[in-house]
Short mmCIF file of C-alpha atoms and ligand atoms in Angstrom, two decimals:
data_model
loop_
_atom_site.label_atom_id
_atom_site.label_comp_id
_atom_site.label_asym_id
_atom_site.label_seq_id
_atom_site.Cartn_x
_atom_site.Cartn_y
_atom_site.Cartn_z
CA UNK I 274 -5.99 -23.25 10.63
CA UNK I 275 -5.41 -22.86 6.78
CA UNK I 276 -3.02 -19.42 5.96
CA UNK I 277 -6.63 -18.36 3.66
CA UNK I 278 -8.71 -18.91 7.18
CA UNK I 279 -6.58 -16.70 8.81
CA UNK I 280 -7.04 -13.70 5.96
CA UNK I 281 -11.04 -14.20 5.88
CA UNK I 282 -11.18 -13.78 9.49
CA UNK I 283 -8.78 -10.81 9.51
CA UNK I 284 -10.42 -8.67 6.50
CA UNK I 285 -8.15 -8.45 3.74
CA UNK I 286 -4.60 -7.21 2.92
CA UNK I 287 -5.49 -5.09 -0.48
CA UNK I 288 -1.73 -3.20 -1.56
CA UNK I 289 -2.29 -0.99 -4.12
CA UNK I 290 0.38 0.40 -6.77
CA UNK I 291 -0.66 3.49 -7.62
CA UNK I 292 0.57 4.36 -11.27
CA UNK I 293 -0.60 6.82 -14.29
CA UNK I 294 -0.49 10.00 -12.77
CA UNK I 295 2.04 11.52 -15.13
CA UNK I 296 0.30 9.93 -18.42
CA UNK I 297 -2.94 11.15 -16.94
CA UNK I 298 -1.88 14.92 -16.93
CA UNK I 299 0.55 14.42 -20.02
CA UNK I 300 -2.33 13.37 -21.94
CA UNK I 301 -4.54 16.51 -20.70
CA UNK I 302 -1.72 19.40 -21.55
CA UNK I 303 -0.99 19.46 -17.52
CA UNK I 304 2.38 19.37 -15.83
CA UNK I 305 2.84 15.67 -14.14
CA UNK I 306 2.48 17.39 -10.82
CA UNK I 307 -1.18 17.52 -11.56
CA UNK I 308 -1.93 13.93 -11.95
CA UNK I 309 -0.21 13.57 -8.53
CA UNK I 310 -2.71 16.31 -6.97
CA UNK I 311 -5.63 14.55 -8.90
CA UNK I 312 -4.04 11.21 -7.43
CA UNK I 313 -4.30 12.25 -3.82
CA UNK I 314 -8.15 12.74 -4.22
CA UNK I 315 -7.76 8.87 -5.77
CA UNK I 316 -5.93 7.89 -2.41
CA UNK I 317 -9.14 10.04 -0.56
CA UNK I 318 -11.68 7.85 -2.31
CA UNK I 319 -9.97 4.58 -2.09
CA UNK I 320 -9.45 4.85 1.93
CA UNK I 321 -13.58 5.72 2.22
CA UNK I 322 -14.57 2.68 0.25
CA UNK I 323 -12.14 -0.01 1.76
CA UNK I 324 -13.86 -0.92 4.79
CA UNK I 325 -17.38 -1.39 3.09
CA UNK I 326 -15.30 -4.14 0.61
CA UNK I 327 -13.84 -6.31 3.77
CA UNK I 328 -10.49 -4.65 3.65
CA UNK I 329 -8.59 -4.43 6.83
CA UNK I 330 -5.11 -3.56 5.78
CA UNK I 331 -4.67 -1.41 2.89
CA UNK I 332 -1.19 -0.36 1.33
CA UNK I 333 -0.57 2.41 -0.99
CA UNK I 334 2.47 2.99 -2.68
CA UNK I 335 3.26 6.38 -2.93
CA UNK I 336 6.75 7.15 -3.50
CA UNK I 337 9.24 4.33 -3.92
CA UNK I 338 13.21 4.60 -2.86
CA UNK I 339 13.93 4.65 -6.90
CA UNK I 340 11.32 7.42 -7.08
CA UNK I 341 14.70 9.86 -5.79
CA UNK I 342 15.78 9.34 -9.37
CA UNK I 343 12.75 11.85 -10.57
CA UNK I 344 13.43 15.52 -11.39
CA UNK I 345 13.90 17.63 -8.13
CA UNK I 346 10.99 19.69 -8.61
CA UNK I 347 8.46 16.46 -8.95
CA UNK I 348 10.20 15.11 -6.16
CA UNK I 349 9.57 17.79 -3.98
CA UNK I 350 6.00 18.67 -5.62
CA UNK I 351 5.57 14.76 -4.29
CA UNK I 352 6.74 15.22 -0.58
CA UNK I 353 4.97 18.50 -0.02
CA UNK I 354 1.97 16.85 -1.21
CA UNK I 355 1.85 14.20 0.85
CA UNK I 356 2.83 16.27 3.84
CA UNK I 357 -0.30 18.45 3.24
CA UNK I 358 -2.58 15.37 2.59
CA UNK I 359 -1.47 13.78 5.97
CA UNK I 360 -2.54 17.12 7.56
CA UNK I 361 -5.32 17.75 6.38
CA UNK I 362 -6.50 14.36 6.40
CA UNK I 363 -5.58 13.33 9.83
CA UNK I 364 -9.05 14.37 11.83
CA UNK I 365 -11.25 12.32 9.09
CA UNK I 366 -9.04 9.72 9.27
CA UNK I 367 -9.14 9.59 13.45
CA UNK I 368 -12.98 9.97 12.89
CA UNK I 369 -13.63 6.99 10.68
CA UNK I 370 -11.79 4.61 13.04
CA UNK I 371 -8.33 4.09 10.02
CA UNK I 372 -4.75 3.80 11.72
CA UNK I 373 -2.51 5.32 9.66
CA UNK I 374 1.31 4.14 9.25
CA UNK I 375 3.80 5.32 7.33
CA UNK I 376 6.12 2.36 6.37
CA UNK I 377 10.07 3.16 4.66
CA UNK I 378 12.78 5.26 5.72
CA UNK I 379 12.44 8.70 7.41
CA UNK I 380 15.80 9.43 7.77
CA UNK I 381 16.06 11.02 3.99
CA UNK I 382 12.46 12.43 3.99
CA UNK I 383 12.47 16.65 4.89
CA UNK I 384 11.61 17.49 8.43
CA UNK I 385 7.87 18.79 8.26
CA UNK I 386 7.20 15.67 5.94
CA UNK I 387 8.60 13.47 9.45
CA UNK I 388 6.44 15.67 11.61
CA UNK I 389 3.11 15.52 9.91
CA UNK I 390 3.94 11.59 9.63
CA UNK I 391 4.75 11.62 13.27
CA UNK I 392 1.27 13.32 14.54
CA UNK I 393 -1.17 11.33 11.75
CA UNK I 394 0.15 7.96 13.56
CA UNK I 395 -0.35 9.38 16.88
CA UNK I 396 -3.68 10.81 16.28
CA UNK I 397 -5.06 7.83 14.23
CA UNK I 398 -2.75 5.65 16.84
CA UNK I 399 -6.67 4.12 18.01
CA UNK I 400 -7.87 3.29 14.64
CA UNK I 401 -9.47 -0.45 14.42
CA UNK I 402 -11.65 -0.06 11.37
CA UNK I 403 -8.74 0.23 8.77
CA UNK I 404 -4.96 -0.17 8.90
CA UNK I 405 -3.52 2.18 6.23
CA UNK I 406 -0.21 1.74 5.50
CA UNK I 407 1.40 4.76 2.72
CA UNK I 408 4.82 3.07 1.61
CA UNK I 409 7.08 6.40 1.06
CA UNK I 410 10.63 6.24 0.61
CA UNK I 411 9.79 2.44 0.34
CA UNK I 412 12.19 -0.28 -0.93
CA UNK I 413 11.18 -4.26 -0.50
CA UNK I 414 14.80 -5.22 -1.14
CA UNK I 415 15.70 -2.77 1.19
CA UNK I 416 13.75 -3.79 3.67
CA UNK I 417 14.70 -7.48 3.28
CA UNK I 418 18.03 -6.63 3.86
CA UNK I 419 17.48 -4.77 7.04
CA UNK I 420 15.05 -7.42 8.56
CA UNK I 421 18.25 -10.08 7.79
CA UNK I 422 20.58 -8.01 9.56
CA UNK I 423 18.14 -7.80 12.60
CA UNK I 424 17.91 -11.43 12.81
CA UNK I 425 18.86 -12.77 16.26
CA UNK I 426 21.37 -16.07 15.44
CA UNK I 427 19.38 -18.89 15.34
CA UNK I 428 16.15 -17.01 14.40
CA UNK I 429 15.15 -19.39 11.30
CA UNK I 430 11.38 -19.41 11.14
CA UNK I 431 9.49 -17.34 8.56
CA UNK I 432 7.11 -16.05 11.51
CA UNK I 433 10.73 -14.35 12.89
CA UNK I 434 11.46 -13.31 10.19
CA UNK I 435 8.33 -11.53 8.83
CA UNK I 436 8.41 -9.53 12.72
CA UNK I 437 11.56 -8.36 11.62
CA UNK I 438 9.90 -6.94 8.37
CA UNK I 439 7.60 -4.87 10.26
CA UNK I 440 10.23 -3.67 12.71
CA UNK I 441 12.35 -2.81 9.76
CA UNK I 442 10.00 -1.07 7.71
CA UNK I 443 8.27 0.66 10.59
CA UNK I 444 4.70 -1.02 10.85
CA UNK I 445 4.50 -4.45 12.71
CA UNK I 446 1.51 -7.10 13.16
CA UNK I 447 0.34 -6.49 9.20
CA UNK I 448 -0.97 -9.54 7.71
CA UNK I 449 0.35 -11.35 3.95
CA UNK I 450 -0.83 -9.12 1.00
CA UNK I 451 -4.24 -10.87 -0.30
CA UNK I 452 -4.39 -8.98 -3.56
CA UNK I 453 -2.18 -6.24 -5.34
CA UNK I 454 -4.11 -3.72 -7.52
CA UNK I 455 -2.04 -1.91 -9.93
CA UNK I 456 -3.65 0.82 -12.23
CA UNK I 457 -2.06 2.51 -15.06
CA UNK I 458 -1.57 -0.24 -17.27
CA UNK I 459 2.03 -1.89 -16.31
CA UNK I 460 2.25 -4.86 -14.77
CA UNK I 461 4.71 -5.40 -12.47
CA UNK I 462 5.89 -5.08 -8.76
CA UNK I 463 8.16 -2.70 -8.94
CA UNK I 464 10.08 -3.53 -5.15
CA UNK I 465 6.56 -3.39 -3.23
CA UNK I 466 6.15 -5.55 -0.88
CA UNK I 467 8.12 -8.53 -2.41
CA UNK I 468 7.78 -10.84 0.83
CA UNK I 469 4.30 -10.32 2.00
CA UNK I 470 3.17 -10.78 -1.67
CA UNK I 471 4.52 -14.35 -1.72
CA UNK I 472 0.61 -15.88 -2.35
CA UNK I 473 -1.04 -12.43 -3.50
CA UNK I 474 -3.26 -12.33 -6.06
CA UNK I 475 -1.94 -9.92 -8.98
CA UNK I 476 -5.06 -7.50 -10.32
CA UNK I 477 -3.99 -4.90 -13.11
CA UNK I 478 -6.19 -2.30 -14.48
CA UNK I 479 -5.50 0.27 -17.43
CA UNK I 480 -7.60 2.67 -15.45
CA UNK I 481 -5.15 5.88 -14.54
CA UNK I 482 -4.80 6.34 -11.00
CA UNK I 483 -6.45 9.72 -10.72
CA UNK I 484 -9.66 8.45 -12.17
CA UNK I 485 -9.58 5.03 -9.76
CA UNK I 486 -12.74 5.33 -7.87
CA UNK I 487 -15.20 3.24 -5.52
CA UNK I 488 -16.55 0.51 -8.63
CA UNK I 489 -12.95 -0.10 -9.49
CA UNK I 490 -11.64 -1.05 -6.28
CA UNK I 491 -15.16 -3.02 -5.52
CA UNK I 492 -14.25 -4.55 -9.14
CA UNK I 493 -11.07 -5.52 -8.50
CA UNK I 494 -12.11 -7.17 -5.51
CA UNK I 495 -15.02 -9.28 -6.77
CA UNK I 496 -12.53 -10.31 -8.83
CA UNK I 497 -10.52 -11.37 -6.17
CA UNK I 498 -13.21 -13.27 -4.62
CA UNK I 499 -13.55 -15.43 -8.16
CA UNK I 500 -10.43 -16.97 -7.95
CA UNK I 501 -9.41 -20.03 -5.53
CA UNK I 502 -6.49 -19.64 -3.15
CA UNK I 503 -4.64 -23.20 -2.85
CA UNK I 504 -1.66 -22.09 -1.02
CA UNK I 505 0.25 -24.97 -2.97
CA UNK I 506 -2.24 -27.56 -1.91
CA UNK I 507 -4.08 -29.48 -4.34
CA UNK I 508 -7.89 -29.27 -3.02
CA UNK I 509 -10.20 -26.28 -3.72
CA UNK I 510 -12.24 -27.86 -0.77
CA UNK I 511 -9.17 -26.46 1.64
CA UNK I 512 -9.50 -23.61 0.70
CA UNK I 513 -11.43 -21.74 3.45
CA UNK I 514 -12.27 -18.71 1.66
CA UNK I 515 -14.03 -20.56 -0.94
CA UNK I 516 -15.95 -22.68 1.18
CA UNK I 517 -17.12 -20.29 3.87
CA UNK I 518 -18.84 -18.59 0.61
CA UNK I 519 -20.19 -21.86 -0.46
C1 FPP P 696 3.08 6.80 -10.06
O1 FPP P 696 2.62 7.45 -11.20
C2 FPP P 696 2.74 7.60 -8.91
C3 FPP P 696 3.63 8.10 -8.02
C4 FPP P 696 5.08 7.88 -8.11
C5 FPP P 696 3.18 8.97 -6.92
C6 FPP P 696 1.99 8.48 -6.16
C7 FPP P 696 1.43 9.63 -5.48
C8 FPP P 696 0.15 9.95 -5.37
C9 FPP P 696 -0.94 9.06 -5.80
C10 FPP P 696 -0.18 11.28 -4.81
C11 FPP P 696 -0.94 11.28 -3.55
C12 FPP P 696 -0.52 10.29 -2.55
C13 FPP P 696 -0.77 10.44 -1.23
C14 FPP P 696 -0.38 9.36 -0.31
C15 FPP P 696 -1.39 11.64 -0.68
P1 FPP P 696 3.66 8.01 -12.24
O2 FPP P 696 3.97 9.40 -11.89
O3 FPP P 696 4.83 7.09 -12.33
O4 FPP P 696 2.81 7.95 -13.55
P2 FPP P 696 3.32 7.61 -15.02
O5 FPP P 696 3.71 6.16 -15.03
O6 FPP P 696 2.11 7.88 -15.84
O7 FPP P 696 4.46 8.53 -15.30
#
């Protein structure tokens, strides 16, 4: 089976970089902090329209290891937010069937951040409609480096490897990213997911992330669904994706 076989069948692996929030508020005389609040209502609408669009595994980036460099007050604006978003989000989350995992460190984040993490992935623990991962205190070098140091001698293969990932980053058994989606304008990867985005599809939008609704991420999807998928082969015809469409 073809690696694109293996995505259609699974739903897809949308990761989402979730940028603009201070140039959203800048721009309408508001502190930064209020972009973030008017970005977790973003993050509310995104997780309601994935499933409808074939999406399986979704990953939002919410607060990157680098993101310590911020001022202490938007840093801690950040955690408390996502802290109460985790709460209060929890029982619509179990309802709707979404797993929830929190992938990065834990060791630096503040104690009722860890708790509320703890009881949204036991709660949602029986989730099978939607994986969400929320990358906080997220590095992909990081990462990298602690899945190589886990590495049992002789452990070669990229399949090993790629367990180790999970284990090191605290959420196993997720697929290759199919497609990032970055808003905001920039157009990078800023340390997200550097190995699972080896054959993603790159999607950037100028859209700010507090605006992002339902038609953008179905937009940014159809797009996705335009383009062909060769894997390094040759032959549009292997691709699977294409040709279960056709
Ligand atoms: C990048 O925009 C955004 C962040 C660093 C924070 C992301 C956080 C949220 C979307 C809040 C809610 C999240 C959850 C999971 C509840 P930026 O601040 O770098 O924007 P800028 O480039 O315009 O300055």
């Amino acid at each position: 089976m073809t690696q694109s076989a293996l995505t259609s069948q699974a739903g897809l692996h949308v990761a989402v970089i979730m940028d603009g929030n201070g140039r959203w508020a800048t721009a309408r005389g508001l502190p930064r902090t209020a972009g973030h609040v008017r970005g977790a209502e973003a993050v509310r609408r995104t997780v309601e329209a994935a499933p409808d669009l074939g999406i399986r595994t979704l990953s939002l980036y919410a607060f990157s290891s680098d993101n310590w460099r911020r001022p202490t007050g938007e840093v801690r604006v950040l955690l408390r937010l996502f802290a109460r978003h985790l709460r209060s989000e929890t029982p619509t989350l179990a309802a709707r069937g979404v797993r929830l995992r929190v992938i990065g460190r834990r060791d630096r984040l503040p104690g009722p951040l860890v708790a509320a993490i703890e009881r949204a992935e036991r709660r949602t623990a029986g989730g099978r409609a939607l994986e969400l991962r929320i990358a906080i205190d997220y590095s992909a070098r990081d990462a990298i480096i602690r899945a190589a140091s886990r590495l049992a001698p002789g452990e070669t293969e990229r399949t090993a490897f790629a367990r180790r990932l999970g284990e090191a980053c605290g959420a196993d058994g997720a697929p290759d990213v199919d497609l990032v989606v970055r808003t905001g304008g920039e157009q990078r990867l800023s340390d997200f997911l550097l190995w699972e985005c080896a054959y993603a599809e790159l999607y950037f939008t100028p859209r700010a992330w507090p605006d992002f609704d339902r038609e953008d991420l179905a937009a940014a999807v159809a797009d996705f669904r335009g383009r062909t998928r060769r894997f390094g082969d040759i032959a549009a015809a292997t691709d699977a994706y294409s040709a279960g469409r056709a």
